[in-house]
Coordinates of C-alpha atoms and ligand atoms in Angstrom, one line a residue:
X1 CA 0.0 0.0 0.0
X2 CA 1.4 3.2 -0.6
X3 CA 2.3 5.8 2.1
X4 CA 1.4 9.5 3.0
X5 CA 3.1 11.1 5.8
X6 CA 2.2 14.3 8.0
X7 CA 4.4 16.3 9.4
X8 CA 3.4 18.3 12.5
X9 CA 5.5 21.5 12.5
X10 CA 2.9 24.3 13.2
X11 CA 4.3 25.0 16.7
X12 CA 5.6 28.4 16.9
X13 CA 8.3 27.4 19.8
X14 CA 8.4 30.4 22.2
X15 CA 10.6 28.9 24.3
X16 CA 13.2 28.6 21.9
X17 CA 13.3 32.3 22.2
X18 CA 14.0 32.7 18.5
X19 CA 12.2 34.0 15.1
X20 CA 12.9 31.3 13.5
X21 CA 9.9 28.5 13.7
X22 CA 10.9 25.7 16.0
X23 CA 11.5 23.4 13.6
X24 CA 13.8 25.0 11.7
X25 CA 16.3 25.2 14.5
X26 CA 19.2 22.8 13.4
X27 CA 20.7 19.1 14.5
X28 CA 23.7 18.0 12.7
X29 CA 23.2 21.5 11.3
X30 CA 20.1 20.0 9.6
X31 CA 16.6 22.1 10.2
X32 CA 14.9 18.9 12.9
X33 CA 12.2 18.6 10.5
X34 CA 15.1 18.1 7.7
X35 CA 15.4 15.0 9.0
X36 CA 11.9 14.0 9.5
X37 CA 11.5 14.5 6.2
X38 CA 14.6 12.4 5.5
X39 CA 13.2 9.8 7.0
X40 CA 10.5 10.0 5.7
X41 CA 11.9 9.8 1.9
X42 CA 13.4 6.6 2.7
X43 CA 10.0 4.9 3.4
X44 CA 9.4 6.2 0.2
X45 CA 6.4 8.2 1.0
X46 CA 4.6 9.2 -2.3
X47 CA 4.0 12.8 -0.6
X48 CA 4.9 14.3 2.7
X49 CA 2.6 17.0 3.9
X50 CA 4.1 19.5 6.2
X51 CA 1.6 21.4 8.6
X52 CA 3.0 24.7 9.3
X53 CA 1.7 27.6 11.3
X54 CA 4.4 30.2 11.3
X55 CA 7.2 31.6 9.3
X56 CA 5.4 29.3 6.4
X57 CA 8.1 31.5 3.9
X58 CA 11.2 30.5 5.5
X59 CA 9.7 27.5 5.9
X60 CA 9.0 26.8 2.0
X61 CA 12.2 28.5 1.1
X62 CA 14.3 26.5 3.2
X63 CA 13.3 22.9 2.6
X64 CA 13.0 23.8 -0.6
X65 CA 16.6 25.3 -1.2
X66 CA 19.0 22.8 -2.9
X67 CA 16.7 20.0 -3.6
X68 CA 15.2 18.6 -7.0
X69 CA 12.5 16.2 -5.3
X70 CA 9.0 17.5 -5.1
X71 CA 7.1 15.8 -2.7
X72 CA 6.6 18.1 -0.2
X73 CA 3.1 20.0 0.2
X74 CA 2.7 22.9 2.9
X75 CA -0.3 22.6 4.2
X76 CA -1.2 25.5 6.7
X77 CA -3.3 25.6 10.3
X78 CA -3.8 29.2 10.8
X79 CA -4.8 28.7 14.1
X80 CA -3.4 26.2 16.5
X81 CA -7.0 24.6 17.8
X82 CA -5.1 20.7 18.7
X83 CA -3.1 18.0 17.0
X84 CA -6.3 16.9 15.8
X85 CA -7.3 19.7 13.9
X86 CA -3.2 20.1 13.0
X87 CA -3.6 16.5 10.8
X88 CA -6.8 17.2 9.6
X89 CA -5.6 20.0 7.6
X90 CA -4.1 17.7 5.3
X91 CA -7.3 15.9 4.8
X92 CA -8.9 16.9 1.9
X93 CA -5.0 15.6 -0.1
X94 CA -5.5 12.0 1.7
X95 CA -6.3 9.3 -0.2
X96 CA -8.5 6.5 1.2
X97 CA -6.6 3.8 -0.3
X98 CA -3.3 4.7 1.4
X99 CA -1.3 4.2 4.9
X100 CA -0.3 7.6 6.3
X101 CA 1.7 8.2 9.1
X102 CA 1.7 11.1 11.2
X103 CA 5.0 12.3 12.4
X104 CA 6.5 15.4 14.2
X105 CA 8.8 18.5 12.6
X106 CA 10.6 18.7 16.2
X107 CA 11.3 15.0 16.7
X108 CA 14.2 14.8 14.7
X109 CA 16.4 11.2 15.9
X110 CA 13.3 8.5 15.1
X111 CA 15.2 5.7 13.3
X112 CA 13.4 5.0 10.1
X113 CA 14.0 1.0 11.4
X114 CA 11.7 2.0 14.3
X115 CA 9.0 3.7 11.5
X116 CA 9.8 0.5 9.5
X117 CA 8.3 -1.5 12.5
X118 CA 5.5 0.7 12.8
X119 CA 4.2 0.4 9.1
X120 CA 5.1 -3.9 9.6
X121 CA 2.2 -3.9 12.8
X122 CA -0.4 -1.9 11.1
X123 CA -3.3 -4.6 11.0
X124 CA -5.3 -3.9 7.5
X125 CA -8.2 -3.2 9.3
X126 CA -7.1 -1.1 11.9
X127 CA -4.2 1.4 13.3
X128 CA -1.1 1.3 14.7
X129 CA 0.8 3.4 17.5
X130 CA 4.3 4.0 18.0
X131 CA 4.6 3.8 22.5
X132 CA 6.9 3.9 25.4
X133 CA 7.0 2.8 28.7
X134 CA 8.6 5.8 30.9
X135 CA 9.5 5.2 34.6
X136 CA 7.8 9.0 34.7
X137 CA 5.1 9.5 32.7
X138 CA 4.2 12.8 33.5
X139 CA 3.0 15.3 31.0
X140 CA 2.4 12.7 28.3
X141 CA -0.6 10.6 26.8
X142 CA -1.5 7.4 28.7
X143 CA -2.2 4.3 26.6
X144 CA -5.1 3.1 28.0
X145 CA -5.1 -0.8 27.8
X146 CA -8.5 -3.6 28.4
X147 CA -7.4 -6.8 29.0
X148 CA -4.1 -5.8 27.0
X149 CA -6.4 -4.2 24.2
X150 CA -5.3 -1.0 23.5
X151 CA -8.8 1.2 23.7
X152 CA -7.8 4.9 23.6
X153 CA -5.5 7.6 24.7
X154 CA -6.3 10.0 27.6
X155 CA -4.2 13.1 27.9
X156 CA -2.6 14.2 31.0
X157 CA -4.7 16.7 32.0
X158 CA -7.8 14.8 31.6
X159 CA -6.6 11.8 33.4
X160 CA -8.2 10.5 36.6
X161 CA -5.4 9.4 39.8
X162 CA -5.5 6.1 38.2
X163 CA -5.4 6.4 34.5
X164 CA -2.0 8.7 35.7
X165 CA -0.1 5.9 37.2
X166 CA 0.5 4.2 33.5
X167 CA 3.8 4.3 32.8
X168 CA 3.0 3.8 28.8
X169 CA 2.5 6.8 26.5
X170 CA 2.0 8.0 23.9
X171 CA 4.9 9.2 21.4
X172 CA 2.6 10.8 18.9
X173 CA 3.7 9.0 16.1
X174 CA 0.9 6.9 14.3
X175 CA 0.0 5.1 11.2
X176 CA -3.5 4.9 10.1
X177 CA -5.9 4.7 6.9
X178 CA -6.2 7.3 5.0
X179 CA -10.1 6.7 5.0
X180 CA -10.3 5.7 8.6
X181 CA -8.3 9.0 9.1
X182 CA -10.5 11.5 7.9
X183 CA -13.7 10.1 8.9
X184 CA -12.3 9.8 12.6
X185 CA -11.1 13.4 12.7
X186 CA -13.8 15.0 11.2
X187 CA -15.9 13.4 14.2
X188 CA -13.5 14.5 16.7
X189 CA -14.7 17.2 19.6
X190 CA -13.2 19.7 21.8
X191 CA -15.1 18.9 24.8
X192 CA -11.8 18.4 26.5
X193 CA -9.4 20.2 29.4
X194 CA -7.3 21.7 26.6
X195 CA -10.5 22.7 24.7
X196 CA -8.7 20.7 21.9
X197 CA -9.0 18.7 18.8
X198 CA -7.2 15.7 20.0
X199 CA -5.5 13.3 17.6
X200 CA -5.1 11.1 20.6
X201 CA -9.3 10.5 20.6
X202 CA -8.9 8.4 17.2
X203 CA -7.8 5.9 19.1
X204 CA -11.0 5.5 20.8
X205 CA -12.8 5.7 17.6
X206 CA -10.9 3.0 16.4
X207 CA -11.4 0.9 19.0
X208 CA -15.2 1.7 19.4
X209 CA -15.4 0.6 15.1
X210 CA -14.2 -3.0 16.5
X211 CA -11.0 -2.0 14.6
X212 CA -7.7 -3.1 16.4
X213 CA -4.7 -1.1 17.6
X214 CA -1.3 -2.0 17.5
X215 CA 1.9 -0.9 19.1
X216 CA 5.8 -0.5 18.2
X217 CA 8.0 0.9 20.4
X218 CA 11.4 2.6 20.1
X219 CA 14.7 1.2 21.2
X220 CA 15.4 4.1 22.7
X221 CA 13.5 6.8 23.9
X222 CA 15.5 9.7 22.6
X223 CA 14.3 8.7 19.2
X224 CA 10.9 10.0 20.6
X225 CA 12.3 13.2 22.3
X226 CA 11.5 16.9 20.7
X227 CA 13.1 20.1 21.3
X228 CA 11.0 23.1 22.9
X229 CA 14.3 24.8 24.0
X230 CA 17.3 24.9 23.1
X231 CA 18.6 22.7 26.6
X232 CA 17.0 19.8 24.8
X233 CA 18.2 20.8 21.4
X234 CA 21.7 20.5 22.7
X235 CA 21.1 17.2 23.7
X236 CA 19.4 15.8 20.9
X237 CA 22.3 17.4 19.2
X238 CA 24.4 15.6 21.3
X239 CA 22.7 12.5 20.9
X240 CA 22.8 12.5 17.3
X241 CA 26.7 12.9 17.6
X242 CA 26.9 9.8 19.4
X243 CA 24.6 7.8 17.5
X244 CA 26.9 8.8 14.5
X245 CA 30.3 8.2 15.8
X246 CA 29.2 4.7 16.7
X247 CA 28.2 4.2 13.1
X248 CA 31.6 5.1 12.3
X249 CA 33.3 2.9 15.1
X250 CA 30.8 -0.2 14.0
X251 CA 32.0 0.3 10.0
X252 CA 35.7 0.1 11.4
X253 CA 37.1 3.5 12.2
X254 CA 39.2 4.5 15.1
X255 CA 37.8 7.0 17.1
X256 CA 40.2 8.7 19.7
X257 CA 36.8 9.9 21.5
X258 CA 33.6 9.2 20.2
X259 CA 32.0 12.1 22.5
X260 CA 34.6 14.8 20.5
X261 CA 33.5 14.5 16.9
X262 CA 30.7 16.3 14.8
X263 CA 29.3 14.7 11.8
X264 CA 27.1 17.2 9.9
X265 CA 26.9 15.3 6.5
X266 CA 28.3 12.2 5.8
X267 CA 31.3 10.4 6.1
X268 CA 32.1 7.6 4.0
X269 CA 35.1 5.6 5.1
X270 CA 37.7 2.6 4.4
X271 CA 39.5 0.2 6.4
X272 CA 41.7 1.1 9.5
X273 CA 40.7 4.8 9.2
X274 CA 42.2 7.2 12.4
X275 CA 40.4 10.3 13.7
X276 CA 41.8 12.3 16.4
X277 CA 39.3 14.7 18.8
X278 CA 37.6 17.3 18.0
X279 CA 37.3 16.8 14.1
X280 CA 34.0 18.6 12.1
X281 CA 32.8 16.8 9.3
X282 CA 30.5 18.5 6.9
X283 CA 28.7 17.9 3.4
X284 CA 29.9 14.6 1.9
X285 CA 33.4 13.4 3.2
X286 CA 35.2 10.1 2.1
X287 CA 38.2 9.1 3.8
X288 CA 40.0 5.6 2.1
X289 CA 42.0 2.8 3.9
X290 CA 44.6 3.6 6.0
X291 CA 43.6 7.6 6.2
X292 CA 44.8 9.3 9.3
X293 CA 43.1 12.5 10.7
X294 CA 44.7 14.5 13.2
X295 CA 42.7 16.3 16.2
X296 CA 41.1 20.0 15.6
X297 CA 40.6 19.2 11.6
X298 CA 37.8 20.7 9.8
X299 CA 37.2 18.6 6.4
X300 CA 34.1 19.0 4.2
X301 CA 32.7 18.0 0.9
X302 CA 36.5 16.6 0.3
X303 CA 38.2 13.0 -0.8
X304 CA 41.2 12.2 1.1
X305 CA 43.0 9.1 -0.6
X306 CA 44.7 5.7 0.7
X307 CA 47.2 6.2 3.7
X308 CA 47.4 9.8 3.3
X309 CA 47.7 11.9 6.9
X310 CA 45.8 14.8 7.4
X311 CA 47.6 16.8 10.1
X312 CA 46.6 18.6 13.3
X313 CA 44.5 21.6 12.6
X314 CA 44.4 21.3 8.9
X315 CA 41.2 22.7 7.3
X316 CA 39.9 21.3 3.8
X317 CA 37.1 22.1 1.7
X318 CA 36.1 20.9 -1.8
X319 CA 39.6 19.0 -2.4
X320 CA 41.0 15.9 -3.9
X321 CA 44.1 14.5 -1.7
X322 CA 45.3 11.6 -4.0
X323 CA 46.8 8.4 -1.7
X324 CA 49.9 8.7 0.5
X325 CA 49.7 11.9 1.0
X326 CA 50.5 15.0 4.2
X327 CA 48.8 17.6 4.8
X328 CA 49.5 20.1 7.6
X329 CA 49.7 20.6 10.1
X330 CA 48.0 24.2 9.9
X331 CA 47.1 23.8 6.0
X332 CA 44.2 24.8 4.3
X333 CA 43.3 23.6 1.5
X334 CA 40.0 25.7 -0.4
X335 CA 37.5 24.8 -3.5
X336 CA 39.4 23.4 -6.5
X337 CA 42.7 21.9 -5.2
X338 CA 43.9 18.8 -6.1
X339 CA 47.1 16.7 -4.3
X340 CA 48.2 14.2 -6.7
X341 CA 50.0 11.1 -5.2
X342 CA 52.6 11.5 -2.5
X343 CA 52.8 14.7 -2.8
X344 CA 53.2 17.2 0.7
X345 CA 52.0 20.4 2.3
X346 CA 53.1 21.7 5.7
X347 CA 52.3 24.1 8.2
X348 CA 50.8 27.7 7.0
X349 CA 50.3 26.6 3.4
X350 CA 47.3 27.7 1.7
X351 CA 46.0 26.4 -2.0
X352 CA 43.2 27.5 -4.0
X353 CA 42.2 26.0 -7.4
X354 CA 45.1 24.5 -7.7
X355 CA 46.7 20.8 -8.8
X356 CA 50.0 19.5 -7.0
X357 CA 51.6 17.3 -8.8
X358 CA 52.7 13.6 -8.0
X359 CA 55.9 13.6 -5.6
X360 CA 55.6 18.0 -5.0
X361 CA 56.2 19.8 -1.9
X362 CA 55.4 23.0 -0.5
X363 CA 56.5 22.6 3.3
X364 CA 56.1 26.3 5.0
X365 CA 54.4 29.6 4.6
X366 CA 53.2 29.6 0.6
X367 CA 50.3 30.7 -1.2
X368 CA 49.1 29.0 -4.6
X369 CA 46.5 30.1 -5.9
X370 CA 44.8 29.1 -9.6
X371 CA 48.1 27.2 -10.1
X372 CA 49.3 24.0 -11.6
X373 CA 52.0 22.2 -10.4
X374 CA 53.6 19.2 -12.3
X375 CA 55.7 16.6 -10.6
X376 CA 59.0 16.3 -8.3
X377 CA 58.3 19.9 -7.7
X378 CA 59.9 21.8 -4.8
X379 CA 58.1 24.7 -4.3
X380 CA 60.2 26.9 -1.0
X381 CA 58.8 28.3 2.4
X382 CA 57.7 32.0 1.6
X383 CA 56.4 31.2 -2.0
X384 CA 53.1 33.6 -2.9
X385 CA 51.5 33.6 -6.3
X386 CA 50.6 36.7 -7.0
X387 CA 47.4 35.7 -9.1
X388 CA 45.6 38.7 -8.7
X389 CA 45.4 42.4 -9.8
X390 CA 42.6 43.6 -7.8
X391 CA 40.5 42.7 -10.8
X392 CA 41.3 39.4 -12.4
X393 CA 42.7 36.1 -11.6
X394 CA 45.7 34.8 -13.8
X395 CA 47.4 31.4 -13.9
X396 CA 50.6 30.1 -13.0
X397 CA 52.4 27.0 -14.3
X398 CA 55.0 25.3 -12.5
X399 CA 56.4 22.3 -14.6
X400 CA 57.8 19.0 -13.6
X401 CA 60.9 19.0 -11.8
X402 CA 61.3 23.2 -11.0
X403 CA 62.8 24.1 -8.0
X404 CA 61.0 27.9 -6.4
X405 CA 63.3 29.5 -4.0
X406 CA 62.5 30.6 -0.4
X407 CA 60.7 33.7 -0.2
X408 CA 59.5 34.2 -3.8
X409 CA 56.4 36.5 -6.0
X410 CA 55.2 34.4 -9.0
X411 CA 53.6 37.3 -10.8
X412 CA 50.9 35.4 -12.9
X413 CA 50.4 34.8 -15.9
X414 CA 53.6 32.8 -15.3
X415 CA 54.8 30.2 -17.0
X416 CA 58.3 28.1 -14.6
X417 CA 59.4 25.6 -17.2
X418 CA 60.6 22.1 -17.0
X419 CA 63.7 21.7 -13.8
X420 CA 63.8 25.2 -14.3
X421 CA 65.4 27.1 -10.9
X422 CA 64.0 30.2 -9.4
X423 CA 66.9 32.0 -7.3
X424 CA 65.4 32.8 -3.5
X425 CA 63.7 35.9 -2.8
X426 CA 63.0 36.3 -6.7
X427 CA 60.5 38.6 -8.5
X428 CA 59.5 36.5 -10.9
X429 CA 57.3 38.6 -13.8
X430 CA 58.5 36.6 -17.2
X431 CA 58.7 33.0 -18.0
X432 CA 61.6 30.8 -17.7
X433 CA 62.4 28.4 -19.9
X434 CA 63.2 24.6 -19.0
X435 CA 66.5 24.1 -17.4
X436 CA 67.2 27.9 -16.9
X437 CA 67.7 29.8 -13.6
X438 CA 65.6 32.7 -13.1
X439 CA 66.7 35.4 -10.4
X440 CA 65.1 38.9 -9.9
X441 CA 66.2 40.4 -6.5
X442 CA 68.5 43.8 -5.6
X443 CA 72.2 43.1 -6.1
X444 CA 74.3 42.7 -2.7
X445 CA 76.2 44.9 -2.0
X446 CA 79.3 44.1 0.9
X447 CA 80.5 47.4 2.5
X448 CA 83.5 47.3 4.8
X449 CA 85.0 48.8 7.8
X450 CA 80.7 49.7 8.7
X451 CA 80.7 51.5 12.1
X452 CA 77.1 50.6 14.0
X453 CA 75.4 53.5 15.9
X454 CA 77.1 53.5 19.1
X455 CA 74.9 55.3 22.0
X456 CA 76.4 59.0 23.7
X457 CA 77.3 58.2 27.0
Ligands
UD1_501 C1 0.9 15.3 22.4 C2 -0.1 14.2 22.5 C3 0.3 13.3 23.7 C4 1.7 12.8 23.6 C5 2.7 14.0 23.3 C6 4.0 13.5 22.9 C7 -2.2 15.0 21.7 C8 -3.5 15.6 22.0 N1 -1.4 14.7 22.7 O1 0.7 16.1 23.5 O2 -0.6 12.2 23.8 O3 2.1 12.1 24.7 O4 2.2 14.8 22.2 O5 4.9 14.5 22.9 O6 -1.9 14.8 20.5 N2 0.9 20.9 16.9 C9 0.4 21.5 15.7 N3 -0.8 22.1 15.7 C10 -1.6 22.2 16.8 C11 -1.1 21.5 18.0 C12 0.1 20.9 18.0 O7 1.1 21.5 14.7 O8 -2.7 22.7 16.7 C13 2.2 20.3 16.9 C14 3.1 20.9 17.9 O9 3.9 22.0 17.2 C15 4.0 19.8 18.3 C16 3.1 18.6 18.2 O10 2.0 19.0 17.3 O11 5.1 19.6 17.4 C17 2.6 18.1 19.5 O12 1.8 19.2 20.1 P1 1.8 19.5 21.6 O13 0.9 20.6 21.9 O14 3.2 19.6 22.1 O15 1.2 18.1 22.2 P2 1.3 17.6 23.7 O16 0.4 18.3 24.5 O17 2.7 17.5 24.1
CA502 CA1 4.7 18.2 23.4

């Protein structure tokens, strides 16, 4: 049977003290209800609804940012009359024929294997709930059982001394027909404490059509956790982190201290891969056999090849490091740089848009910049490309074999041919030819019998 899900996000989250709608506020800097919706993609829902109250423009233009797939509707609930009232808003797009779920925009960690069970319960002619058994209770939905039977929900506030001493309740998460659905929540009534449209009273009506109710649970309960402030967005945060860096451990990687880490993207890794604390991990990261990382690196949307080391405190973005490979420590590495093979960059070396060739070096200080660097080449501390006039970027070429003295300008366009030599503290403007030695620096001059200042007495 195909599957609908609703998203609950109309909640305008005062408590996270914040103009931003609650459910925008970020995990694995990810808006929460990012990866609802994530989750809900891989039970490939045919359409997720999203029920939104405020912000509805950030909203739209956020989820909608970067993404081809067009299976979201927003679906708004001007006013805020119950989670009742919040699904039914998305009833006239239900289809009777279909399963939908109803999940939450600030419930960010449920594990799609959970939802998986969930949809696997769901008698055909009847509902299923997603509950927990909590040592306190309070403040939640009791499942109210008959002889095991589940027969409804009673909120907290409308529950007698009795009813409050259950220790299951209710997550909020549900799976239901899509017919059942709307004809149970256009019955619904607000005769309640909360003068609400409870989505928790379907439950009864389910049970009152002779229809059956089954539960799932969780296997663990911060999968059912929200955020109202940001205390417990820390934590799911937190959480998240964890849940991650075990994923990593369980696929084989070493993790100095799976509590200093932050994964916000993915990492893809090989065998016998080495991370040191505090590394950040963004966009799409993939780190092959043997890969080293050193502690305080920031690496994101990058490859980083076979048995190469990425040294402490080395930030890369957008970059190709070939195998056997070092980088850093201290080196950045921005959009558009590749490191061919074994090649090497040390401390305070900075490369944009720019190829190092197989077996180069550039150990201290340098900055290369739209370059590209063929092999064996040693390029010295102190090297800057100047590849800019204030106006437009120019190219240098370095080619195999050239050796760049300490402390040297490349004034691009430059062209540094094959084993050619640039003298230290060069100039260089014009090209050199293979084999040749450029130098461009002041003449020394040695001048003797110099007196120093001496101080009056
Ligand atoms: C709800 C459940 C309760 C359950 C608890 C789990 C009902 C009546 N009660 O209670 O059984 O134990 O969640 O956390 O469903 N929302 C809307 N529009 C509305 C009202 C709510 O979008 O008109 C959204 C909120 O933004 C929130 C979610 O629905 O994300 C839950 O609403 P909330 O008011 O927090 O429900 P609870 O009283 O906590
Ligand atoms: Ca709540």
């Amino acid at each position: 049977m195909s599957l609908s899900v609703v998203i609950l996000a109309a909640g305008k989250g005062t408590r996270m003290r914040s103009s931003l709608p609650k459910v925008l506020h970020r995990v694995a800097d990810k808006p929460m209800v990012g990866h609802v919706i994530d989750a809900a993609r891989q039970l490939n829902a045919v359409n997720i609804y999203i029920v939104y109250g405020f912000g509805g423009e950030i909203l739209k233009a956020t989820l909608t940012e970067n993404t081809t797939s067009n299976d979201l509707t927003f679906v708004e609930q001007r006013d805020q009359l119950g989670t009742g009232h919040a699904v039914d808003m998305a009833s006239p797009f239900l289809k009777d024929d279909e399963d939908v779920l109803v999940l939450y925009g600030d419930v960010p960690l449920t594990k799609v294997s959970t939802l998986e069970n969930l949809l696997a319960v769901k008698p055909e002619n009847g509902m299923a709930l997603l509950t927990v058994n909590l040592a306190n209770p309070n403040g939640y939905g009791r499942i109210v059982r008959h002889d095991n039977t589940v027969v409804g929900i009673i909120e907290q506030k409308d529950a007698s001394t009795e009813q409050l001493l259950i220790n299951e309740i209710n997550t909020g998460i549900l799976l239901a027909n899509g017919g059942d659905l709307k004809r149970w929540l256009s019955n619904l009534s607000s005769d309640n404490a909360q003068g609400e449209y409870y989505l928790t009273d379907i439950i009864a009506a389910c049970h009152k059509e002779g229809k059956v109710i089954a539960t799932a649970h969780p296997e663990t309960e911060v999968e059912v956790e929200g955020a109202n402030n940001r205390v417990q967005l820390a934590s799911l945060e937190r959480a998240y982190q964890l849940r991650e860096a075990e994923a990593l451990m369980i696929a084989g990687a070493s993790l100095r201290d799976p509590s200093r880490i932050d994964i916000r993207g993915k990492v893809i890794i090989g065998q016998e891969v080495q991370i040191d604390i505090n590394c950040i991990f963004e966009g799409e990261v993939f780190l092959a056999n043997g890969v080293q990382v050193g502690a305080n690196c920031i690496l994101k949307d990058c490859v980083i090849g076979e048995n190469s080391i990425i040294k402490p405190n080395s930030i890369i973005e957008q970059a190709v490091v070939g195998d056997e490979c070092s980088v850093g420590p201290f080196a950045r590495l921005r959009p558009g740089t590749t490191m061919n093979r074994d090649s090497h960059v040390g401390n305070f070396v900075e490369m944009k848009k720019t190829t190092l060739g197989e077996g180069s070096k550039a150990g201290h200080l340098t900055y290369l910049g739209d370059t590209i660097i063929g092999a064996r080449v040693n390029i010295g501390a102190g090297t800057i490309t100047c590849n800019y006039d204030g106006v437009n970027k120019f190219q240098t070429i370095i080619d195999d074999g050239a050796f760049i003295g300490s402390n040297s300008s490349l004034v691009a366009p430059v062209f540094i041919g094959i084993n050619a030599t640039v003298g230290a503290g060069s100039v260089i403007a014009k090209d050199i030819e293979a084999e040749q030695l450029g130098v461009a620096r002041g003449k020394q001059k040695n001048i003797s019998g110099w007196q120093r200042p001496t101080k009056k007495s």
